[in-house]
Amino acid sequence: MPERAGMSVAVLALLALAVAVASFVQGVTGVGFALIVAPVAGLVEPSLLPVFLLVLMIPLNLYIAGRERGSLDRAGAGWITAGRFAGTFGGLWVLVAVPVGQLNLLVGGSTVLAAVVTLLAPKFTPGRGAFLAAGAITGVTETATGVGGPPLALVYQHRPAAVLRSTVAVCFIAGEVISLAVLLITGKVGADQLWPAAVMLPALVLGAGLSRFVHHRLDGPLMRLLVQLFAIVSGVALLFAG
């Protein structure tokens, strides 16, 4: 793996490992990619966020959505996407207002908070308002930091794993395209964020491909719990690094 643009081989290898693990976890549970990769990227190269994450998550979620398209909650996905569009502009404001050096604190804090809320939330049946709110919050956090999964996992955490995986994947695809379009128009997308994402594609394919062998055997709760606990630990580490 060659060194590129001042990014060391060790950094690229660490990112590749995080991407492979995160792709596997998201392929199994439907969430977790950004929660795993964002703190690592924030620690080693904060300027990669959020474009690096958004670019990688599009092919990953296309794969997951296609694999489990029969379980999609179309109504919920529609309301979430509507809220997601509105939240994108709040996320853009955060990205403009917060200096790159402070994004570590933002990513770490939002990751820990989202993970704790997801762990402690009681069981409930989401309605239109919950879907819109989850979409809006996701729009803000994913556009600003690349982390958008926890609000969606929260509204679907008590549904069958296949429904969570397929619906969250479709919502992610729509939201990621919206966020990247807005970031591109406003000049926030650069080659220094795109080439590392391209280098990570083999790791992403590896992790997603391996998830195919186990996703139908695990119903998600244990894996989601592990993802949230990992997110808390990595988010705290990122807060101290910031």
PDB file of N, CA and C in Angstrom, residues 100-199:
ATOM      1  N   VAL A 100     -11.712  22.817  11.577  1.00  0.00           N
ATOM      2  CA  VAL A 100     -11.345  21.412  11.377  1.00  0.00           C
ATOM      3  C   VAL A 100     -10.754  20.811  12.643  1.00  0.00           C
ATOM      4  N   GLY A 101      -9.934  21.581  13.352  1.00  0.00           N
ATOM      5  CA  GLY A 101      -9.294  21.062  14.556  1.00  0.00           C
ATOM      6  C   GLY A 101     -10.272  20.701  15.658  1.00  0.00           C
ATOM      7  N   GLN A 102     -11.474  21.307  15.635  1.00  0.00           N
ATOM      8  CA  GLN A 102     -12.465  21.030  16.667  1.00  0.00           C
ATOM      9  C   GLN A 102     -13.460  19.959  16.257  1.00  0.00           C
ATOM     10  N   LEU A 103     -13.345  19.467  15.027  1.00  0.00           N
ATOM     11  CA  LEU A 103     -14.242  18.398  14.594  1.00  0.00           C
ATOM     12  C   LEU A 103     -14.014  17.119  15.392  1.00  0.00           C
ATOM     13  N   ASN A 104     -12.781  16.919  15.904  1.00  0.00           N
ATOM     14  CA  ASN A 104     -12.538  15.780  16.793  1.00  0.00           C
ATOM     15  C   ASN A 104     -13.514  15.794  17.966  1.00  0.00           C
ATOM     16  N   LEU A 105     -13.644  16.958  18.593  1.00  0.00           N
ATOM     17  CA  LEU A 105     -14.548  17.084  19.736  1.00  0.00           C
ATOM     18  C   LEU A 105     -15.982  16.858  19.317  1.00  0.00           C
ATOM     19  N   LEU A 106     -16.359  17.390  18.170  1.00  0.00           N
ATOM     20  CA  LEU A 106     -17.730  17.245  17.689  1.00  0.00           C
ATOM     21  C   LEU A 106     -18.048  15.794  17.360  1.00  0.00           C
ATOM     22  N   VAL A 107     -17.141  15.147  16.625  1.00  0.00           N
ATOM     23  CA  VAL A 107     -17.367  13.739  16.271  1.00  0.00           C
ATOM     24  C   VAL A 107     -17.377  12.866  17.520  1.00  0.00           C
ATOM     25  N   GLY A 108     -16.410  13.073  18.407  1.00  0.00           N
ATOM     26  CA  GLY A 108     -16.347  12.275  19.627  1.00  0.00           C
ATOM     27  C   GLY A 108     -17.566  12.466  20.500  1.00  0.00           C
ATOM     28  N   GLY A 109     -17.954  13.722  20.715  1.00  0.00           N
ATOM     29  CA  GLY A 109     -19.113  14.005  21.560  1.00  0.00           C
ATOM     30  C   GLY A 109     -20.408  13.465  20.983  1.00  0.00           C
ATOM     31  N   SER A 110     -20.619  13.676  19.690  1.00  0.00           N
ATOM     32  CA  SER A 110     -21.855  13.199  19.069  1.00  0.00           C
ATOM     33  C   SER A 110     -21.894  11.676  19.026  1.00  0.00           C
ATOM     34  N   THR A 111     -20.739  11.047  18.851  1.00  0.00           N
ATOM     35  CA  THR A 111     -20.682   9.589  18.825  1.00  0.00           C
ATOM     36  C   THR A 111     -21.048   9.004  20.186  1.00  0.00           C
ATOM     37  N   VAL A 112     -20.448   9.539  21.251  1.00  0.00           N
ATOM     38  CA  VAL A 112     -20.734   9.041  22.601  1.00  0.00           C
ATOM     39  C   VAL A 112     -22.198   9.272  22.960  1.00  0.00           C
ATOM     40  N   LEU A 113     -22.694  10.486  22.698  1.00  0.00           N
ATOM     41  CA  LEU A 113     -24.077  10.807  23.044  1.00  0.00           C
ATOM     42  C   LEU A 113     -25.055   9.899  22.304  1.00  0.00           C
ATOM     43  N   ALA A 114     -24.829   9.731  21.001  1.00  0.00           N
ATOM     44  CA  ALA A 114     -25.730   8.900  20.211  1.00  0.00           C
ATOM     45  C   ALA A 114     -25.704   7.449  20.675  1.00  0.00           C
ATOM     46  N   ALA A 115     -24.518   6.956  21.002  1.00  0.00           N
ATOM     47  CA  ALA A 115     -24.401   5.568  21.447  1.00  0.00           C
ATOM     48  C   ALA A 115     -25.095   5.355  22.788  1.00  0.00           C
ATOM     49  N   VAL A 116     -24.937   6.285  23.714  1.00  0.00           N
ATOM     50  CA  VAL A 116     -25.568   6.162  25.032  1.00  0.00           C
ATOM     51  C   VAL A 116     -27.084   6.213  24.905  1.00  0.00           C
ATOM     52  N   VAL A 117     -27.587   7.153  24.107  1.00  0.00           N
ATOM     53  CA  VAL A 117     -29.034   7.267  23.907  1.00  0.00           C
ATOM     54  C   VAL A 117     -29.597   5.989  23.311  1.00  0.00           C
ATOM     55  N   THR A 118     -28.903   5.443  22.327  1.00  0.00           N
ATOM     56  CA  THR A 118     -29.367   4.220  21.680  1.00  0.00           C
ATOM     57  C   THR A 118     -29.393   3.048  22.654  1.00  0.00           C
ATOM     58  N   LEU A 119     -28.420   2.990  23.553  1.00  0.00           N
ATOM     59  CA  LEU A 119     -28.374   1.911  24.535  1.00  0.00           C
ATOM     60  C   LEU A 119     -29.490   2.026  25.568  1.00  0.00           C
ATOM     61  N   LEU A 120     -29.829   3.234  25.985  1.00  0.00           N
ATOM     62  CA  LEU A 120     -30.745   3.444  27.107  1.00  0.00           C
ATOM     63  C   LEU A 120     -32.200   3.615  26.695  1.00  0.00           C
ATOM     64  N   ALA A 121     -32.457   3.843  25.415  1.00  0.00           N
ATOM     65  CA  ALA A 121     -33.822   4.133  24.977  1.00  0.00           C
ATOM     66  C   ALA A 121     -34.749   2.944  25.222  1.00  0.00           C
ATOM     67  N   PRO A 122     -35.954   3.190  25.772  1.00  0.00           N
ATOM     68  CA  PRO A 122     -36.906   2.093  25.988  1.00  0.00           C
ATOM     69  C   PRO A 122     -37.527   1.644  24.663  1.00  0.00           C
ATOM     70  N   LYS A 123     -38.145   0.482  24.683  1.00  0.00           N
ATOM     71  CA  LYS A 123     -38.793  -0.046  23.486  1.00  0.00           C
ATOM     72  C   LYS A 123     -40.001   0.812  23.119  1.00  0.00           C
ATOM     73  N   PHE A 124     -40.146   1.145  21.846  1.00  0.00           N
ATOM     74  CA  PHE A 124     -41.284   1.938  21.391  1.00  0.00           C
ATOM     75  C   PHE A 124     -41.544   1.645  19.926  1.00  0.00           C
ATOM     76  N   THR A 125     -42.749   2.014  19.476  1.00  0.00           N
ATOM     77  CA  THR A 125     -43.120   1.849  18.078  1.00  0.00           C
ATOM     78  C   THR A 125     -43.057   3.201  17.400  1.00  0.00           C
ATOM     79  N   PRO A 126     -42.150   3.420  16.461  1.00  0.00           N
ATOM     80  CA  PRO A 126     -41.987   4.741  15.850  1.00  0.00           C
ATOM     81  C   PRO A 126     -43.153   5.095  14.927  1.00  0.00           C
ATOM     82  N   GLY A 127     -43.463   6.383  14.886  1.00  0.00           N
ATOM     83  CA  GLY A 127     -44.466   6.908  13.970  1.00  0.00           C
ATOM     84  C   GLY A 127     -43.851   7.935  13.053  1.00  0.00           C
ATOM     85  N   ARG A 128     -44.717   8.670  12.345  1.00  0.00           N
ATOM     86  CA  ARG A 128     -44.235   9.646  11.375  1.00  0.00           C
ATOM     87  C   ARG A 128     -43.312  10.679  12.013  1.00  0.00           C
ATOM     88  N   GLY A 129     -43.690  11.179  13.201  1.00  0.00           N
ATOM     89  CA  GLY A 129     -42.871  12.193  13.867  1.00  0.00           C
ATOM     90  C   GLY A 129     -41.490  11.680  14.216  1.00  0.00           C
ATOM     91  N   ALA A 130     -41.430  10.431  14.698  1.00  0.00           N
ATOM     92  CA  ALA A 130     -40.128   9.853  15.053  1.00  0.00           C
ATOM     93  C   ALA A 130     -39.258   9.683  13.818  1.00  0.00           C
ATOM     94  N   PHE A 131     -39.859   9.257  12.701  1.00  0.00           N
ATOM     95  CA  PHE A 131     -39.096   9.096  11.468  1.00  0.00           C
ATOM     96  C   PHE A 131     -38.554  10.439  10.972  1.00  0.00           C
ATOM     97  N   LEU A 132     -39.401  11.472  10.993  1.00  0.00           N
ATOM     98  CA  LEU A 132     -38.960  12.799  10.542  1.00  0.00           C
ATOM     99  C   LEU A 132     -37.838  13.326  11.430  1.00  0.00           C
ATOM    100  N   ALA A 133     -37.989  13.160  12.751  1.00  0.00           N
ATOM    101  CA  ALA A 133     -36.966  13.645  13.685  1.00  0.00           C
ATOM    102  C   ALA A 133     -35.653  12.909  13.485  1.00  0.00           C
ATOM    103  N   ALA A 134     -35.733  11.586  13.333  1.00  0.00           N
ATOM    104  CA  ALA A 134     -34.510  10.803  13.110  1.00  0.00           C
ATOM    105  C   ALA A 134     -33.818  11.237  11.830  1.00  0.00           C
ATOM    106  N   GLY A 135     -34.609  11.479  10.787  1.00  0.00           N
ATOM    107  CA  GLY A 135     -34.024  11.930   9.524  1.00  0.00           C
ATOM    108  C   GLY A 135     -33.353  13.286   9.647  1.00  0.00           C
ATOM    109  N   ALA A 136     -34.013  14.215  10.360  1.00  0.00           N
ATOM    110  CA  ALA A 136     -33.449  15.561  10.513  1.00  0.00           C
ATOM    111  C   ALA A 136     -32.146  15.528  11.309  1.00  0.00           C
ATOM    112  N   ILE A 137     -32.135  14.775  12.406  1.00  0.00           N
ATOM    113  CA  ILE A 137     -30.915  14.679  13.221  1.00  0.00           C
ATOM    114  C   ILE A 137     -29.800  14.032  12.425  1.00  0.00           C
ATOM    115  N   THR A 138     -30.147  12.985  11.678  1.00  0.00           N
ATOM    116  CA  THR A 138     -29.152  12.324  10.842  1.00  0.00           C
ATOM    117  C   THR A 138     -28.588  13.281   9.803  1.00  0.00           C
ATOM    118  N   GLY A 139     -29.451  14.126   9.229  1.00  0.00           N
ATOM    119  CA  GLY A 139     -28.987  15.099   8.240  1.00  0.00           C
ATOM    120  C   GLY A 139     -27.946  16.044   8.801  1.00  0.00           C
ATOM    121  N   VAL A 140     -28.166  16.490  10.033  1.00  0.00           N
ATOM    122  CA  VAL A 140     -27.209  17.400  10.673  1.00  0.00           C
ATOM    123  C   VAL A 140     -25.899  16.679  10.962  1.00  0.00           C
ATOM    124  N   THR A 141     -25.978  15.544  11.649  1.00  0.00           N
ATOM    125  CA  THR A 141     -24.756  14.884  12.109  1.00  0.00           C
ATOM    126  C   THR A 141     -23.966  14.250  10.966  1.00  0.00           C
ATOM    127  N   GLU A 142     -24.663  13.664   9.978  1.00  0.00           N
ATOM    128  CA  GLU A 142     -23.920  12.993   8.916  1.00  0.00           C
ATOM    129  C   GLU A 142     -23.273  13.989   7.971  1.00  0.00           C
ATOM    130  N   THR A 143     -23.964  15.099   7.682  1.00  0.00           N
ATOM    131  CA  THR A 143     -23.367  16.102   6.803  1.00  0.00           C
ATOM    132  C   THR A 143     -22.161  16.760   7.463  1.00  0.00           C
ATOM    133  N   ALA A 144     -22.232  16.967   8.778  1.00  0.00           N
ATOM    134  CA  ALA A 144     -21.144  17.647   9.487  1.00  0.00           C
ATOM    135  C   ALA A 144     -19.987  16.721   9.810  1.00  0.00           C
ATOM    136  N   THR A 145     -20.281  15.461  10.147  1.00  0.00           N
ATOM    137  CA  THR A 145     -19.236  14.583  10.668  1.00  0.00           C
ATOM    138  C   THR A 145     -19.138  13.241   9.955  1.00  0.00           C
ATOM    139  N   GLY A 146     -20.148  12.871   9.189  1.00  0.00           N
ATOM    140  CA  GLY A 146     -20.182  11.557   8.561  1.00  0.00           C
ATOM    141  C   GLY A 146     -20.849  10.501   9.420  1.00  0.00           C
ATOM    142  N   VAL A 147     -21.204  10.836  10.667  1.00  0.00           N
ATOM    143  CA  VAL A 147     -21.858   9.891  11.579  1.00  0.00           C
ATOM    144  C   VAL A 147     -23.358  10.141  11.553  1.00  0.00           C
ATOM    145  N   GLY A 148     -24.133   9.179  11.033  1.00  0.00           N
ATOM    146  CA  GLY A 148     -25.575   9.386  10.961  1.00  0.00           C
ATOM    147  C   GLY A 148     -26.393   8.182  11.377  1.00  0.00           C
ATOM    148  N   GLY A 149     -25.760   7.065  11.666  1.00  0.00           N
ATOM    149  CA  GLY A 149     -26.483   5.831  11.925  1.00  0.00           C
ATOM    150  C   GLY A 149     -27.281   5.758  13.211  1.00  0.00           C
ATOM    151  N   PRO A 150     -26.777   6.284  14.346  1.00  0.00           N
ATOM    152  CA  PRO A 150     -27.478   6.080  15.618  1.00  0.00           C
ATOM    153  C   PRO A 150     -28.938   6.511  15.639  1.00  0.00           C
ATOM    154  N   PRO A 151     -29.329   7.683  15.117  1.00  0.00           N
ATOM    155  CA  PRO A 151     -30.760   8.017  15.148  1.00  0.00           C
ATOM    156  C   PRO A 151     -31.619   7.024  14.373  1.00  0.00           C
ATOM    157  N   LEU A 152     -31.098   6.513  13.260  1.00  0.00           N
ATOM    158  CA  LEU A 152     -31.855   5.540  12.475  1.00  0.00           C
ATOM    159  C   LEU A 152     -31.917   4.200  13.185  1.00  0.00           C
ATOM    160  N   ALA A 153     -30.802   3.797  13.792  1.00  0.00           N
ATOM    161  CA  ALA A 153     -30.799   2.558  14.568  1.00  0.00           C
ATOM    162  C   ALA A 153     -31.769   2.659  15.739  1.00  0.00           C
ATOM    163  N   LEU A 154     -31.891   3.849  16.314  1.00  0.00           N
ATOM    164  CA  LEU A 154     -32.777   4.055  17.455  1.00  0.00           C
ATOM    165  C   LEU A 154     -34.233   3.786  17.076  1.00  0.00           C
ATOM    166  N   VAL A 155     -34.686   4.292  15.938  1.00  0.00           N
ATOM    167  CA  VAL A 155     -36.095   4.110  15.578  1.00  0.00           C
ATOM    168  C   VAL A 155     -36.395   2.698  15.088  1.00  0.00           C
ATOM    169  N   TYR A 156     -35.372   1.983  14.632  1.00  0.00           N
ATOM    170  CA  TYR A 156     -35.595   0.631  14.109  1.00  0.00           C
ATOM    171  C   TYR A 156     -35.011  -0.472  14.977  1.00  0.00           C
ATOM    172  N   GLN A 157     -34.500  -0.139  16.147  1.00  0.00           N
ATOM    173  CA  GLN A 157     -33.762  -1.126  16.927  1.00  0.00           C
ATOM    174  C   GLN A 157     -34.625  -2.292  17.411  1.00  0.00           C
ATOM    175  N   HIS A 158     -35.945  -2.126  17.464  1.00  0.00           N
ATOM    176  CA  HIS A 158     -36.811  -3.198  17.936  1.00  0.00           C
ATOM    177  C   HIS A 158     -37.565  -3.882  16.796  1.00  0.00           C
ATOM    178  N   ARG A 159     -37.189  -3.578  15.560  1.00  0.00           N
ATOM    179  CA  ARG A 159     -37.755  -4.253  14.403  1.00  0.00           C
ATOM    180  C   ARG A 159     -36.832  -5.408  13.987  1.00  0.00           C
ATOM    181  N   PRO A 160     -37.316  -6.330  13.154  1.00  0.00           N
ATOM    182  CA  PRO A 160     -36.445  -7.418  12.687  1.00  0.00           C
ATOM    183  C   PRO A 160     -35.171  -6.887  12.051  1.00  0.00           C
ATOM    184  N   ALA A 161     -34.097  -7.626  12.216  1.00  0.00           N
ATOM    185  CA  ALA A 161     -32.789  -7.164  11.745  1.00  0.00           C
ATOM    186  C   ALA A 161     -32.791  -6.871  10.254  1.00  0.00           C
ATOM    187  N   ALA A 162     -33.484  -7.684   9.459  1.00  0.00           N
ATOM    188  CA  ALA A 162     -33.500  -7.470   8.016  1.00  0.00           C
ATOM    189  C   ALA A 162     -34.181  -6.160   7.656  1.00  0.00           C
ATOM    190  N   VAL A 163     -35.236  -5.791   8.409  1.00  0.00           N
ATOM    191  CA  VAL A 163     -35.921  -4.516   8.176  1.00  0.00           C
ATOM    192  C   VAL A 163     -34.991  -3.358   8.503  1.00  0.00           C
ATOM    193  N   LEU A 164     -34.300  -3.467   9.639  1.00  0.00           N
ATOM    194  CA  LEU A 164     -33.344  -2.416  10.015  1.00  0.00           C
ATOM    195  C   LEU A 164     -32.264  -2.271   8.948  1.00  0.00           C
ATOM    196  N   ARG A 165     -31.654  -3.372   8.562  1.00  0.00           N
ATOM    197  CA  ARG A 165     -30.540  -3.300   7.609  1.00  0.00           C
ATOM    198  C   ARG A 165     -30.971  -2.685   6.283  1.00  0.00           C
ATOM    199  N   SER A 166     -32.070  -3.172   5.719  1.00  0.00           N
ATOM    200  CA  SER A 166     -32.478  -2.711   4.394  1.00  0.00           C
ATOM    201  C   SER A 166     -32.963  -1.264   4.422  1.00  0.00           C
ATOM    202  N   THR A 167     -33.761  -0.899   5.418  1.00  0.00           N
ATOM    203  CA  THR A 167     -34.329   0.453   5.462  1.00  0.00           C
ATOM    204  C   THR A 167     -33.270   1.491   5.778  1.00  0.00           C
ATOM    205  N   VAL A 168     -32.420   1.188   6.754  1.00  0.00           N
ATOM    206  CA  VAL A 168     -31.346   2.127   7.089  1.00  0.00           C
ATOM    207  C   VAL A 168     -30.416   2.304   5.895  1.00  0.00           C
ATOM    208  N   ALA A 169     -30.132   1.227   5.165  1.00  0.00           N
ATOM    209  CA  ALA A 169     -29.259   1.329   3.999  1.00  0.00           C
ATOM    210  C   ALA A 169     -29.852   2.253   2.942  1.00  0.00           C
ATOM    211  N   VAL A 170     -31.142   2.098   2.650  1.00  0.00           N
ATOM    212  CA  VAL A 170     -31.786   2.962   1.655  1.00  0.00           C
ATOM    213  C   VAL A 170     -31.775   4.419   2.110  1.00  0.00           C
ATOM    214  N   CYS A 171     -32.073   4.651   3.395  1.00  0.00           N
ATOM    215  CA  CYS A 171     -32.042   6.024   3.923  1.00  0.00           C
ATOM    216  C   CYS A 171     -30.639   6.614   3.846  1.00  0.00           C
ATOM    217  N   PHE A 172     -29.647   5.791   4.137  1.00  0.00           N
ATOM    218  CA  PHE A 172     -28.266   6.252   4.049  1.00  0.00           C
ATOM    219  C   PHE A 172     -27.915   6.665   2.614  1.00  0.00           C
ATOM    220  N   ILE A 173     -28.291   5.838   1.644  1.00  0.00           N
ATOM    221  CA  ILE A 173     -27.947   6.145   0.249  1.00  0.00           C
ATOM    222  C   ILE A 173     -28.502   7.502  -0.149  1.00  0.00           C
ATOM    223  N   ALA A 174     -29.787   7.713   0.112  1.00  0.00           N
ATOM    224  CA  ALA A 174     -30.412   8.988  -0.241  1.00  0.00           C
ATOM    225  C   ALA A 174     -29.727  10.151   0.471  1.00  0.00           C
ATOM    226  N   GLY A 175     -29.489   9.969   1.761  1.00  0.00           N
ATOM    227  CA  GLY A 175     -28.877  11.046   2.534  1.00  0.00           C
ATOM    228  C   GLY A 175     -27.452  11.340   2.131  1.00  0.00           C
ATOM    229  N   GLU A 176     -26.693  10.293   1.833  1.00  0.00           N
ATOM    230  CA  GLU A 176     -25.293  10.490   1.453  1.00  0.00           C
ATOM    231  C   GLU A 176     -25.171  11.215   0.118  1.00  0.00           C
ATOM    232  N   VAL A 177     -26.048  10.888  -0.810  1.00  0.00           N
ATOM    233  CA  VAL A 177     -26.040  11.581  -2.096  1.00  0.00           C
ATOM    234  C   VAL A 177     -26.379  13.055  -1.902  1.00  0.00           C
ATOM    235  N   ILE A 178     -27.395  13.332  -1.067  1.00  0.00           N
ATOM    236  CA  ILE A 178     -27.780  14.720  -0.786  1.00  0.00           C
ATOM    237  C   ILE A 178     -26.623  15.479  -0.146  1.00  0.00           C
ATOM    238  N   SER A 179     -26.019  14.880   0.882  1.00  0.00           N
ATOM    239  CA  SER A 179     -24.922  15.552   1.594  1.00  0.00           C
ATOM    240  C   SER A 179     -23.738  15.813   0.678  1.00  0.00           C
ATOM    241  N   LEU A 180     -23.352  14.819  -0.118  1.00  0.00           N
ATOM    242  CA  LEU A 180     -22.213  15.000  -1.020  1.00  0.00           C
ATOM    243  C   LEU A 180     -22.507  16.067  -2.067  1.00  0.00           C
ATOM    244  N   ALA A 181     -23.735  16.106  -2.561  1.00  0.00           N
ATOM    245  CA  ALA A 181     -24.092  17.125  -3.556  1.00  0.00           C
ATOM    246  C   ALA A 181     -23.969  18.523  -2.960  1.00  0.00           C
ATOM    247  N   VAL A 182     -24.488  18.684  -1.744  1.00  0.00           N
ATOM    248  CA  VAL A 182     -24.416  19.996  -1.089  1.00  0.00           C
ATOM    249  C   VAL A 182     -22.969  20.367  -0.787  1.00  0.00           C
ATOM    250  N   LEU A 183     -22.191  19.410  -0.300  1.00  0.00           N
ATOM    251  CA  LEU A 183     -20.787  19.678   0.011  1.00  0.00           C
ATOM    252  C   LEU A 183     -19.994  19.998  -1.255  1.00  0.00           C
ATOM    253  N   LEU A 184     -20.309  19.319  -2.351  1.00  0.00           N
ATOM    254  CA  LEU A 184     -19.624  19.578  -3.610  1.00  0.00           C
ATOM    255  C   LEU A 184     -19.936  20.970  -4.125  1.00  0.00           C
ATOM    256  N   ILE A 185     -21.201  21.341  -4.073  1.00  0.00           N
ATOM    257  CA  ILE A 185     -21.617  22.661  -4.553  1.00  0.00           C
ATOM    258  C   ILE A 185     -20.958  23.763  -3.743  1.00  0.00           C
ATOM    259  N   THR A 186     -20.781  23.526  -2.449  1.00  0.00           N
ATOM    260  CA  THR A 186     -20.193  24.548  -1.576  1.00  0.00           C
ATOM    261  C   THR A 186     -18.675  24.446  -1.474  1.00  0.00           C
ATOM    262  N   GLY A 187     -18.047  23.602  -2.298  1.00  0.00           N
ATOM    263  CA  GLY A 187     -16.597  23.535  -2.349  1.00  0.00           C
ATOM    264  C   GLY A 187     -15.936  22.801  -1.207  1.00  0.00           C
ATOM    265  N   LYS A 188     -16.669  21.881  -0.557  1.00  0.00           N
ATOM    266  CA  LYS A 188     -16.124  21.163   0.595  1.00  0.00           C
ATOM    267  C   LYS A 188     -15.584  19.780   0.238  1.00  0.00           C
ATOM    268  N   VAL A 189     -15.576  19.432  -1.048  1.00  0.00           N
ATOM    269  CA  VAL A 189     -15.082  18.131  -1.492  1.00  0.00           C
ATOM    270  C   VAL A 189     -13.776  18.329  -2.250  1.00  0.00           C
ATOM    271  N   GLY A 190     -12.725  17.610  -1.843  1.00  0.00           N
ATOM    272  CA  GLY A 190     -11.423  17.762  -2.483  1.00  0.00           C
ATOM    273  C   GLY A 190     -10.769  16.426  -2.756  1.00  0.00           C
ATOM    274  N   ALA A 191      -9.749  16.450  -3.602  1.00  0.00           N
ATOM    275  CA  ALA A 191      -9.039  15.222  -3.954  1.00  0.00           C
ATOM    276  C   ALA A 191      -8.375  14.582  -2.749  1.00  0.00           C
ATOM    277  N   ASP A 192      -7.974  15.388  -1.749  1.00  0.00           N
ATOM    278  CA  ASP A 192      -7.308  14.846  -0.576  1.00  0.00           C
ATOM    279  C   ASP A 192      -8.249  14.017   0.288  1.00  0.00           C
ATOM    280  N   GLN A 193      -9.557  14.107   0.036  1.00  0.00           N
ATOM    281  CA  GLN A 193     -10.525  13.255   0.725  1.00  0.00           C
ATOM    282  C   GLN A 193     -10.975  12.089  -0.150  1.00  0.00           C
ATOM    283  N   LEU A 194     -10.922  12.283  -1.467  1.00  0.00           N
ATOM    284  CA  LEU A 194     -11.435  11.268  -2.386  1.00  0.00           C
ATOM    285  C   LEU A 194     -10.464  10.121  -2.613  1.00  0.00           C
ATOM    286  N   TRP A 195      -9.148  10.444  -2.784  1.00  0.00           N
ATOM    287  CA  TRP A 195      -8.224   9.349  -3.089  1.00  0.00           C
ATOM    288  C   TRP A 195      -8.074   8.361  -1.929  1.00  0.00           C
ATOM    289  N   PRO A 196      -8.076   8.824  -0.656  1.00  0.00           N
ATOM    290  CA  PRO A 196      -8.018   7.814   0.414  1.00  0.00           C
ATOM    291  C   PRO A 196      -9.245   6.906   0.400  1.00  0.00           C
ATOM    292  N   ALA A 197     -10.416   7.451   0.059  1.00  0.00           N
ATOM    293  CA  ALA A 197     -11.618   6.626  -0.025  1.00  0.00           C
ATOM    294  C   ALA A 197     -11.467   5.574  -1.119  1.00  0.00           C
ATOM    295  N   ALA A 198     -10.900   5.974  -2.257  1.00  0.00           N
ATOM    296  CA  ALA A 198     -10.691   5.019  -3.352  1.00  0.00           C
ATOM    297  C   ALA A 198      -9.737   3.906  -2.933  1.00  0.00           C
ATOM    298  N   VAL A 199      -8.701   4.263  -2.182  1.00  0.00           N
ATOM    299  CA  VAL A 199      -7.730   3.267  -1.721  1.00  0.00           C
ATOM    300  C   VAL A 199      -8.372   2.260  -0.761  1.00  0.00           C
TER     301      VAL A 199
END
